């Protein structure tokens, strides 16, 4: 299995047990360390940053680490769409973005909605281990976890005796407080509805006859497909028989980037998601193809 998860080909949910997961791996040192220390376990790194993903992927391939998987996506959606209930043993979050401003707290990785999907994927007795130097973040997370009634929370201050990264060692020796918050799963949380996307078996191409593509009509635009559902387009690349339009679809916060391809076929044009785009096929992806096929041709 290639370390970078391809939504298009991967078996979902992943057929794995006792997973160790790091959310927001940044430079990836911790994921690599975890993989080395647990050679017989699968370690999954989850990141939204493309640069971080590229860096870790290169390192994993270079060092031949066979037990690392990388998901380039938001952690909520990774757990929601890729992981089986009870299949995770431990989740690590090291210095997650604390979002200092109050109006940003909704985006915090440890909001109740996220902790709920994390809890469902954890096995009984599994845990979430968080390191942070921001105490209000610890308090916020404990408060959010309380709402679920399935975790036991404990906090301690990290000391020089603990295994530390070189940055942590420097911080601790400078007298900076680092907190380790442990959320241990005691029981299943009460079931509740979750935000999700509607998947379809396949996305069908749209055939357009008797008209010529006009990609400048659709490039750099935003289409509202429904409440909380936006399709954005960027630039396009054109050759004689193909046009690739760069697009981004955001459905209730689930973001996918892909290319829509216009391909000449005889006297007609076919509009489809590029076969090089690794997407989860959703209802709104189908609608995106339809909207761009409708708008992207000369009248
Ligand atoms: C402050 S950095 C910490 C990086 C690393 N863990 C460390 O200790 O240096 C937080 C990281 O979390 C990632 N991140 C933020 N929100 C995320 C989410 N919802 N899902 C996955 N990764 C996320 C960011 O891209 C960033 O790389």
Short mmCIF file of N, CA and C and ligand atoms in Angstrom, two decimals, residues 22-27 29 46-49 52 73-76 93-99 109 114, ligand 1:
data_model
loop_
_atom_site.label_atom_id
_atom_site.label_comp_id
_atom_site.label_asym_id
_atom_site.label_seq_id
_atom_site.Cartn_x
_atom_site.Cartn_y
_atom_site.Cartn_z
N UNK A 22 -1.52 10.34 14.43
CA UNK A 22 -1.12 11.68 14.84
C UNK A 22 -1.87 12.69 13.99
N UNK A 23 -2.54 13.62 14.66
CA UNK A 23 -3.28 14.67 13.95
C UNK A 23 -2.43 15.93 13.91
N UNK A 24 -2.26 16.50 12.72
CA UNK A 24 -1.48 17.73 12.56
C UNK A 24 0.00 17.48 12.81
N UNK A 25 0.62 16.64 11.94
CA UNK A 25 2.00 16.21 12.21
C UNK A 25 3.07 17.25 11.87
N UNK A 26 2.70 18.33 11.18
CA UNK A 26 3.67 19.39 10.89
C UNK A 26 4.88 18.85 10.16
N UNK A 27 6.05 18.96 10.78
CA UNK A 27 7.27 18.49 10.10
C UNK A 27 7.39 16.96 10.08
N UNK A 29 8.27 14.77 12.45
CA UNK A 29 9.26 14.03 13.27
C UNK A 29 8.60 13.03 14.20
N UNK A 46 -2.17 12.55 9.95
CA UNK A 46 -3.25 13.31 9.29
C UNK A 46 -2.84 14.78 9.26
N UNK A 47 -2.90 15.40 8.10
CA UNK A 47 -2.50 16.80 7.95
C UNK A 47 -3.31 17.49 6.86
N UNK A 48 -3.58 18.77 7.08
CA UNK A 48 -4.23 19.55 6.03
C UNK A 48 -3.20 20.27 5.16
N UNK A 49 -2.00 20.48 5.69
CA UNK A 49 -1.00 21.26 4.94
C UNK A 49 -0.30 20.39 3.90
N UNK A 52 3.53 20.02 4.37
CA UNK A 52 3.88 19.03 5.41
C UNK A 52 3.72 17.62 4.87
N UNK A 73 -5.86 15.41 4.68
CA UNK A 73 -7.22 15.92 4.84
C UNK A 73 -7.46 16.41 6.27
N UNK A 74 -8.58 17.07 6.44
CA UNK A 74 -8.98 17.54 7.76
C UNK A 74 -9.27 16.32 8.66
N UNK A 75 -8.82 16.39 9.91
CA UNK A 75 -8.93 15.24 10.80
C UNK A 75 -10.38 14.78 10.99
N UNK A 76 -11.31 15.72 11.09
CA UNK A 76 -12.72 15.33 11.28
C UNK A 76 -13.16 14.41 10.14
N UNK A 93 -1.96 14.55 19.51
CA UNK A 93 -1.99 15.90 18.94
C UNK A 93 -0.90 16.68 19.66
N UNK A 94 0.10 17.09 18.92
CA UNK A 94 1.18 17.85 19.53
C UNK A 94 1.10 19.30 19.11
N UNK A 95 0.91 20.14 20.05
CA UNK A 95 0.84 21.59 19.83
C UNK A 95 -0.14 21.96 18.72
N UNK A 96 -1.39 21.50 18.86
CA UNK A 96 -2.39 21.87 17.84
C UNK A 96 -2.61 23.37 17.87
N UNK A 97 -3.07 23.91 16.73
CA UNK A 97 -3.31 25.36 16.67
C UNK A 97 -4.30 25.73 17.76
N UNK A 98 -3.92 26.61 18.68
CA UNK A 98 -4.86 26.90 19.79
C UNK A 98 -5.95 27.90 19.45
N UNK A 99 -5.80 28.65 18.34
CA UNK A 99 -6.78 29.70 17.99
C UNK A 99 -7.03 30.62 19.19
N UNK A 109 -9.53 22.11 16.87
CA UNK A 109 -9.52 20.69 16.55
C UNK A 109 -10.21 19.86 17.64
N UNK A 114 -15.79 17.23 16.91
CA UNK A 114 -14.63 16.42 16.51
C UNK A 114 -14.34 15.33 17.52
C1 LIG B 1 1.01 24.36 15.32
S1 LIG B 1 1.22 23.06 14.18
C2 LIG B 1 2.03 21.79 15.10
C3 LIG B 1 2.79 20.83 14.24
C4 LIG B 1 3.51 19.66 14.95
N1 LIG B 1 2.57 18.76 15.57
C5 LIG B 1 4.53 20.15 15.94
O1 LIG B 1 4.45 19.78 17.12
O2 LIG B 1 5.43 20.92 15.54
C6 LIG B 1 -0.41 22.43 13.94
C7 LIG B 1 -0.54 21.56 12.70
O3 LIG B 1 -1.84 21.01 12.66
C8 LIG B 1 -2.32 21.03 11.32
N2 LIG B 1 -3.79 21.06 11.41
C9 LIG B 1 -4.57 22.07 11.87
N3 LIG B 1 -5.87 21.74 11.82
C10 LIG B 1 -5.93 20.47 11.34
C11 LIG B 1 -7.00 19.57 11.06
N4 LIG B 1 -8.28 19.94 11.28
N5 LIG B 1 -6.71 18.35 10.57
C12 LIG B 1 -5.41 17.99 10.34
N6 LIG B 1 -4.35 18.80 10.58
C13 LIG B 1 -4.60 20.03 11.08
C14 LIG B 1 -1.70 22.28 10.74
O4 LIG B 1 -1.61 22.22 9.32
C15 LIG B 1 -0.33 22.30 11.39
O5 LIG B 1 0.63 21.61 10.62
#
